Coordinates of C-alpha atoms in Angstrom, one line a residue:
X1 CA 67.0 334.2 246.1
X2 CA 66.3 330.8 245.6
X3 CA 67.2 327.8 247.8
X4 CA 70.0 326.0 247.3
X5 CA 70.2 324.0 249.9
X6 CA 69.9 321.2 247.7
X7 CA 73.3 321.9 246.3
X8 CA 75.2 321.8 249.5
X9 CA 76.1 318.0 249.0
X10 CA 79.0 318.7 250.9
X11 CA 79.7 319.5 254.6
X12 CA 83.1 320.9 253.8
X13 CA 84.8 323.2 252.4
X14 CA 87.2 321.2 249.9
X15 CA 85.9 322.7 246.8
X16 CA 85.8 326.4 248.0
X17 CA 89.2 327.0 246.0
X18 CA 90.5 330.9 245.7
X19 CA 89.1 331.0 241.9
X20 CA 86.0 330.1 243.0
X21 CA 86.1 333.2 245.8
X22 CA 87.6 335.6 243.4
X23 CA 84.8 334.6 240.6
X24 CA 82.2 334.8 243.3
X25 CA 83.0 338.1 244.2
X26 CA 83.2 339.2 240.9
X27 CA 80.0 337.9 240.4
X28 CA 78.6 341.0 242.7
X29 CA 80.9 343.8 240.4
X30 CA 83.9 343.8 243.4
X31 CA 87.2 344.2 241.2
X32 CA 89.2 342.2 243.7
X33 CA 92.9 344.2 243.8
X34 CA 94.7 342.0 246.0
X35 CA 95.2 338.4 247.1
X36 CA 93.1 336.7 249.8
X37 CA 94.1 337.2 253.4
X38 CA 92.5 334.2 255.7
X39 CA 91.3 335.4 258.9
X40 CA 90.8 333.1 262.2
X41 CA 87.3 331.5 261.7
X42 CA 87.0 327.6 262.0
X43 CA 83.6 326.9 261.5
X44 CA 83.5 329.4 258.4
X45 CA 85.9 330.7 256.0
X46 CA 86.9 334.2 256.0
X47 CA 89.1 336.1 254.2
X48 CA 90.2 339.9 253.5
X49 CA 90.7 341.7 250.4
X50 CA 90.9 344.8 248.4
X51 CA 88.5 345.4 245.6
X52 CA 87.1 348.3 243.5
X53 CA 83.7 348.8 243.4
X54 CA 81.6 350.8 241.3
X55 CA 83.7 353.9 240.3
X56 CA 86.1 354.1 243.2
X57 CA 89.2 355.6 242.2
X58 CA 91.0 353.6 245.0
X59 CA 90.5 349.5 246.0
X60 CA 88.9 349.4 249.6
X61 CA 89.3 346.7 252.1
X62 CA 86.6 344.1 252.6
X63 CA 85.7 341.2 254.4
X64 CA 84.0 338.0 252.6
X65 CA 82.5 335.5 254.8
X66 CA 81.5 331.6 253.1
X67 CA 79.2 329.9 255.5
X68 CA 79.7 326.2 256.4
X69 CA 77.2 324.0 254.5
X70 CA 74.7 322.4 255.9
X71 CA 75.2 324.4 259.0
X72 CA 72.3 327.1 259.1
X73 CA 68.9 327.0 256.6
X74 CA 68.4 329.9 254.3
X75 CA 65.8 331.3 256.6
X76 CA 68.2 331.0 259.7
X77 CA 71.4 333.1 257.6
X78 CA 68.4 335.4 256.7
X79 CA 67.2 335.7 260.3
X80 CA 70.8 336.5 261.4
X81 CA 71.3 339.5 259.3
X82 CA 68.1 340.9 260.0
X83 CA 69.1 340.9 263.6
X84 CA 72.6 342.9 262.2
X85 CA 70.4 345.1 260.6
X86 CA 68.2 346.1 263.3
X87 CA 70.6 346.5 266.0
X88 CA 72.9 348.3 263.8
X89 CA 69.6 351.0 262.6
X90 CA 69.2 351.0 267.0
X91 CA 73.2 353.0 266.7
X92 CA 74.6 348.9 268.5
X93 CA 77.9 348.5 267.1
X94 CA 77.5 345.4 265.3
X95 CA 79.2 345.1 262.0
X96 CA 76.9 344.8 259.5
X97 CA 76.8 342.7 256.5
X98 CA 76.4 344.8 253.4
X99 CA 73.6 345.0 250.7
X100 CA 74.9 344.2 247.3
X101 CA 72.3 344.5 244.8
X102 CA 69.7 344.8 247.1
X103 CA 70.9 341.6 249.3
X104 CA 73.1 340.4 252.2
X105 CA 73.3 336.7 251.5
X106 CA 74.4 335.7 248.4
X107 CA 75.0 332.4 246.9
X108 CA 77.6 330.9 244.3
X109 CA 78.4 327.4 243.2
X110 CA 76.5 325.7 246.5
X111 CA 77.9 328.2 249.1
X112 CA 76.1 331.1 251.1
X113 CA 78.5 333.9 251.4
X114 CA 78.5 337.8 252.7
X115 CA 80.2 340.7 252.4
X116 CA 81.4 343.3 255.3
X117 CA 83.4 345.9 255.5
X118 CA 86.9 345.7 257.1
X119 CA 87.0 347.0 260.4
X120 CA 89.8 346.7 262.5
X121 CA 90.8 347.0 266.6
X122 CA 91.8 345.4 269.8
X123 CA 91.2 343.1 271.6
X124 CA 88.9 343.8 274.7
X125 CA 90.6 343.5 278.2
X126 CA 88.2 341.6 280.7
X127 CA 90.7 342.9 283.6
X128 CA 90.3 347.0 282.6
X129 CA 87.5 348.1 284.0
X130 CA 86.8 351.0 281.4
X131 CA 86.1 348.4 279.2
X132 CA 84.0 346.2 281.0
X133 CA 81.4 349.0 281.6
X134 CA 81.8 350.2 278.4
X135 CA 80.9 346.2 277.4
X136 CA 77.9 346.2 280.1
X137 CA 76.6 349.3 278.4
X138 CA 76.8 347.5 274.9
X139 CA 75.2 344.2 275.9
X140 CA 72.2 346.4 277.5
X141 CA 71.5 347.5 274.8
X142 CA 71.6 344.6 272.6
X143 CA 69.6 342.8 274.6
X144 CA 67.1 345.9 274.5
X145 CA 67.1 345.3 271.2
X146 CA 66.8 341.5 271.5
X147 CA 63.7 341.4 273.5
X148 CA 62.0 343.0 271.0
X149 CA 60.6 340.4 268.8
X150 CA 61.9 336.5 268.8
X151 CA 63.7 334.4 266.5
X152 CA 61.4 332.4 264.3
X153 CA 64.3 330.3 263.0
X154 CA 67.0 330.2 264.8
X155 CA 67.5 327.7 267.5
X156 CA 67.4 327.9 271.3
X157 CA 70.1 326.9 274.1
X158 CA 68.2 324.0 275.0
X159 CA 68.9 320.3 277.2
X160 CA 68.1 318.8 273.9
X161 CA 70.3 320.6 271.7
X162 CA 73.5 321.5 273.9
X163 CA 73.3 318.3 275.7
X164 CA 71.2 315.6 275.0
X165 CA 72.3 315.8 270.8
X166 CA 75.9 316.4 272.0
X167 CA 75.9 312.6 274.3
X168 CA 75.0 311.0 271.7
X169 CA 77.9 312.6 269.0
X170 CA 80.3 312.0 271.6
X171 CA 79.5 308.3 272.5
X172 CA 78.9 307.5 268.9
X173 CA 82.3 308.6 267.9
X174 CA 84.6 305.8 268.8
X175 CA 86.9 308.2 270.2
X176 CA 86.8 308.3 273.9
X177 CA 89.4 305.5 274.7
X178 CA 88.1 301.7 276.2
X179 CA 89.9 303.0 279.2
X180 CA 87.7 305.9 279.9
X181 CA 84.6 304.9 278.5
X182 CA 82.7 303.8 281.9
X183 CA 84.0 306.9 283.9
X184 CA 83.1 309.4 281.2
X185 CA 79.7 308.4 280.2
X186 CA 79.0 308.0 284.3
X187 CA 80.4 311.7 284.9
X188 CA 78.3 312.7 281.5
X189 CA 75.6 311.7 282.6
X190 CA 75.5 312.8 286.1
X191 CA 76.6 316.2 284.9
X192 CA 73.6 315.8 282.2
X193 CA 70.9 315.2 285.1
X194 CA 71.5 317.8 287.8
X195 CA 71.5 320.3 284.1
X196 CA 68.3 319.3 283.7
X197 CA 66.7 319.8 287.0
X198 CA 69.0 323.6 287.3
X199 CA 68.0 325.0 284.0
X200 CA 64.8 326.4 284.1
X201 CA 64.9 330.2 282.5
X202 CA 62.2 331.9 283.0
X203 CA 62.6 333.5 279.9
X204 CA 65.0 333.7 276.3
X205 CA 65.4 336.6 274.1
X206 CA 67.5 337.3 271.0
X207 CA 71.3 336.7 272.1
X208 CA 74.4 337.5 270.5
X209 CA 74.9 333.9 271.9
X210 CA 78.8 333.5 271.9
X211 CA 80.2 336.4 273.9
X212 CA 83.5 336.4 275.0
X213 CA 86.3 338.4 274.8
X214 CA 87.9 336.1 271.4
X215 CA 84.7 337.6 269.6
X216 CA 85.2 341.1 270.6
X217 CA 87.0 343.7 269.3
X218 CA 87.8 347.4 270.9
X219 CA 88.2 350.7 269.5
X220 CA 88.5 354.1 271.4
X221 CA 84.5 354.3 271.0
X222 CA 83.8 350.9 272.7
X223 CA 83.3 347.5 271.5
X224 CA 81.9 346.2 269.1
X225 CA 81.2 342.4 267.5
X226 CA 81.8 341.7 263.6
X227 CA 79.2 339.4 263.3
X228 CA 76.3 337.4 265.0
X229 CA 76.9 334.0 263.7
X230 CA 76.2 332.1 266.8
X231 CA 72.7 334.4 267.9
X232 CA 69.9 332.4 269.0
X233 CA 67.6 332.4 272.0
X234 CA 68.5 332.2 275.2
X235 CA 68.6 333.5 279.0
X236 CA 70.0 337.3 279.5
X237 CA 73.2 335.6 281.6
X238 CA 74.4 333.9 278.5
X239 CA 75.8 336.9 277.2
X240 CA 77.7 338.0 280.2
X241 CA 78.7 334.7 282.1
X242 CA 81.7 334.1 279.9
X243 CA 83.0 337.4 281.3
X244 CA 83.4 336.1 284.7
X245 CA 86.6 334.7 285.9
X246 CA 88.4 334.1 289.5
X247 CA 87.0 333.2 292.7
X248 CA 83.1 334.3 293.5
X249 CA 84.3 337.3 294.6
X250 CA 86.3 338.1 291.5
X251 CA 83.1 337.0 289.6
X252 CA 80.6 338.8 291.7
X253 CA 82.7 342.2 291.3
X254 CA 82.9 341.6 287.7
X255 CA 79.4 340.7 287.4
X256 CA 78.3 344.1 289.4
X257 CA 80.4 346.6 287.2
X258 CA 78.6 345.0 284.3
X259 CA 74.9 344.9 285.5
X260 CA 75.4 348.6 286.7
X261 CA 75.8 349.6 283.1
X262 CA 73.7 346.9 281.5
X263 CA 70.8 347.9 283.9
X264 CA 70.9 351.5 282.2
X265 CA 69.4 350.1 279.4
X266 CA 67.8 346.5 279.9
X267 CA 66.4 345.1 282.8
X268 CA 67.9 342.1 284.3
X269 CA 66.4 339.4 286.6
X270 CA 69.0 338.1 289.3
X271 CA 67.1 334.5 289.2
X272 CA 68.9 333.7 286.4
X273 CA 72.5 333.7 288.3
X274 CA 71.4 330.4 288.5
X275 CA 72.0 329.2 285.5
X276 CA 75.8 330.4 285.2
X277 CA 77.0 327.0 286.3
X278 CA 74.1 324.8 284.1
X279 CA 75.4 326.9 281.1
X280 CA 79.1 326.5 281.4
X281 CA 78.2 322.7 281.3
X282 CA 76.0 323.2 278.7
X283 CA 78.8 325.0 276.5
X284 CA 81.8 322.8 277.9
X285 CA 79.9 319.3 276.5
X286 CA 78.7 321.0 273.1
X287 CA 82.3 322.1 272.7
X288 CA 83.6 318.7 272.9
X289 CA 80.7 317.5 270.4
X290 CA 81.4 320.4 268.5
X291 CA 85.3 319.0 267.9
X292 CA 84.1 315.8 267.3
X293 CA 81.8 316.5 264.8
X294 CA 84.5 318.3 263.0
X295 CA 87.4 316.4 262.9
X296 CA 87.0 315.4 259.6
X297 CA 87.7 318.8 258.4
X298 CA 91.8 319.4 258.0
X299 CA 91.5 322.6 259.4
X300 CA 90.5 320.9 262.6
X301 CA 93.5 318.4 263.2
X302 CA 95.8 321.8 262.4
X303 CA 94.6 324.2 264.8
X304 CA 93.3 321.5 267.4
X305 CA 96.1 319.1 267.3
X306 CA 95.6 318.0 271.0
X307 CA 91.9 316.5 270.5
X308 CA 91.8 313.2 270.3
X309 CA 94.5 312.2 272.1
X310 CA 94.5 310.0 275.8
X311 CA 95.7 313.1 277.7
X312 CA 92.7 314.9 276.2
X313 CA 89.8 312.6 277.1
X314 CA 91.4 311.9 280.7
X315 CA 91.5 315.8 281.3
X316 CA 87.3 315.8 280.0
X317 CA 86.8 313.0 282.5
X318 CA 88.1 315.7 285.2
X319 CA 86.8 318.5 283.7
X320 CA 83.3 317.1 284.2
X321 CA 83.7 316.2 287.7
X322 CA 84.7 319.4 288.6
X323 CA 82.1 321.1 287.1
X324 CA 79.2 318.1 288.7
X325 CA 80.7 319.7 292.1
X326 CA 80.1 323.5 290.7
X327 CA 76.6 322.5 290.0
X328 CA 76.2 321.0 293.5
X329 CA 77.5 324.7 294.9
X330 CA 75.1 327.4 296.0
X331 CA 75.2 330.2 292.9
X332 CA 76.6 333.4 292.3
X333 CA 75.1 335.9 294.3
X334 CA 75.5 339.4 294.3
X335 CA 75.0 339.7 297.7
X336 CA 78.3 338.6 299.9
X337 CA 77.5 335.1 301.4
X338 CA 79.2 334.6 304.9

């Protein structure tokens, strides 16, 4: 395949019209049967449909995926399915993106795209307990899978790239109001150094990188994830901290019927407890950046009407302090403290 990254003049996705879709789809012999069904995604586009392919006497249900340019490189979108692939030939229920004439990643008229097949379920309870060790056991094992080699193009959770790049997005954007401006770049800031000085992993293997319960689906058989668009490298916690709710001790029993599962498969070091607090700071300023940045697209403005408002920087403002005090607390431990 050759790269077209040249061709991705634009960072949105104002000239990815249904005829474009339909004649991209065709391009890789699917007889599309249906109309286009728009799934939740905001950073890419997604949609379901029906097609016939090959000699099928009935249309089957797919899933097309069209990557925001200018997010990932070529070698990154490759890197991600390669992952799929692997955990998926290791019996980790990952949906898989499927090989259409001997590829995953296609491209059409300046857009990467893939195809999946349509799998549906529930969504995963994080207060049933059945599920929670049935999610333990599935994270063990990716991450047994994930410490196997490392990412040679996909990125890190870094200072740099959760924090340091997100400051300057956010107090380039003329968006936090005159008002605020002196008590949210102090409480960014502050937040900013004690990150620095907690997150320290000892080591970072291949994550699924966004895991929580929004990006996980359940079936009778356990869960599973539909796709690994956010994987990178990063600390063993990342994938299970989001899990956590409550008080410590709500956390810390949550934590333990995990890691008795996980532990069946993958090691894990308790040292990097640690680095719970650092990374919900980490996630909670990216987010913010991560808005920002994408305002400009009208999906944004839609499903995110209370960004950018007063209310919402003057709740940030908070939200940072509270979480400078979490990172002045002792960490989660999974011995009781008394």
């Amino acid at each position: 395949m050759s790269d077209i990254n040249s061709a991705m003049a634009t960072f949105d996705f104002s000239t990815l019209q249904p005829e474009l879709i339909i004649d991209a789809l065709q391009h890789l012999g699917l007889d599309v049967s249906s109309g286009l069904l728009a799934l939740n995604s905001y950073e890419n586009r997604v949609y379901q449909f029906s097609a016939y392919q090959g000699t099928a006497e009935k249309p089957v249900k797919f899933v097309v995926k069209f990557y925001r340019p200018q997010r990932w490189s070529l070698a990154q979108l490759e890197e991600e399915h390669l992952f799929a692939f692997e955990l998926a030939d290791a019996d980790v229920p990952v949906v898989a993106p499927l090989l259409l004439h001997g590829q995953s990643l296609h491209s059409y008229q300046g857009f990467y795209f893939a195809v999946y097949p349509s799998r549906g379920g529930r969504g995963l309870e994080t207060d049933n307990d059945q599920h929670l060790a049935m999610l333990g056991r599935f994270i063990g094992r990716l991450h047994q899978v994930g410490k196997a080699t490392k990412f040679q193009h996909r990125p890190s959770f870094s200072i740099e790239s959760q924090l340091l790049d997100s400051q300057t997005i956010l107090l380039a954007s003329g968006f936090i109001p005159n008002y605020l401006q002196a008590s949210f770049t102090t409480a960014l800031q502050q937040v900013i150094d004690l990150v620095k000085v907690q997150y320290k992993p000892k080591s970072l293997i291949r994550l699924h990188g966004d895991c929580h319960a929004g990006n996980l689906f359940y079936v009778d058989q356990g869960p599973f994830f539909v796709d690994l668009d956010d994987c990178r490298m990063g600390p063993a916690i990342q994938d299970l901290w989001m899990m956590l709710s409550g008080d410590q001790r709500q956390q810390r029993d949550t934590l333990e019927l995990l890691l008795e599962e996980y532990e069946q498969h993958c090691d894990f070091d308790p040292a990097e407890l640690r680095l719970i607090e650092p990374l919900r700071a980490m996630r909670m300023v990216h987010y913010m950046a991560w808005l920002t940045k994408r305002w400009q697209d009208p999906a944004f403005p839609m499903n995110f009407p209370w960004f950018n408002t007063d209310k919402y920087w003057e709740q940030q403002c908070l939200v940072l302090k509270e979480q400078l005090y979490l990172l002045q607390q002792p960490p989660l431990s999974l011995v009781p403290q008394y």
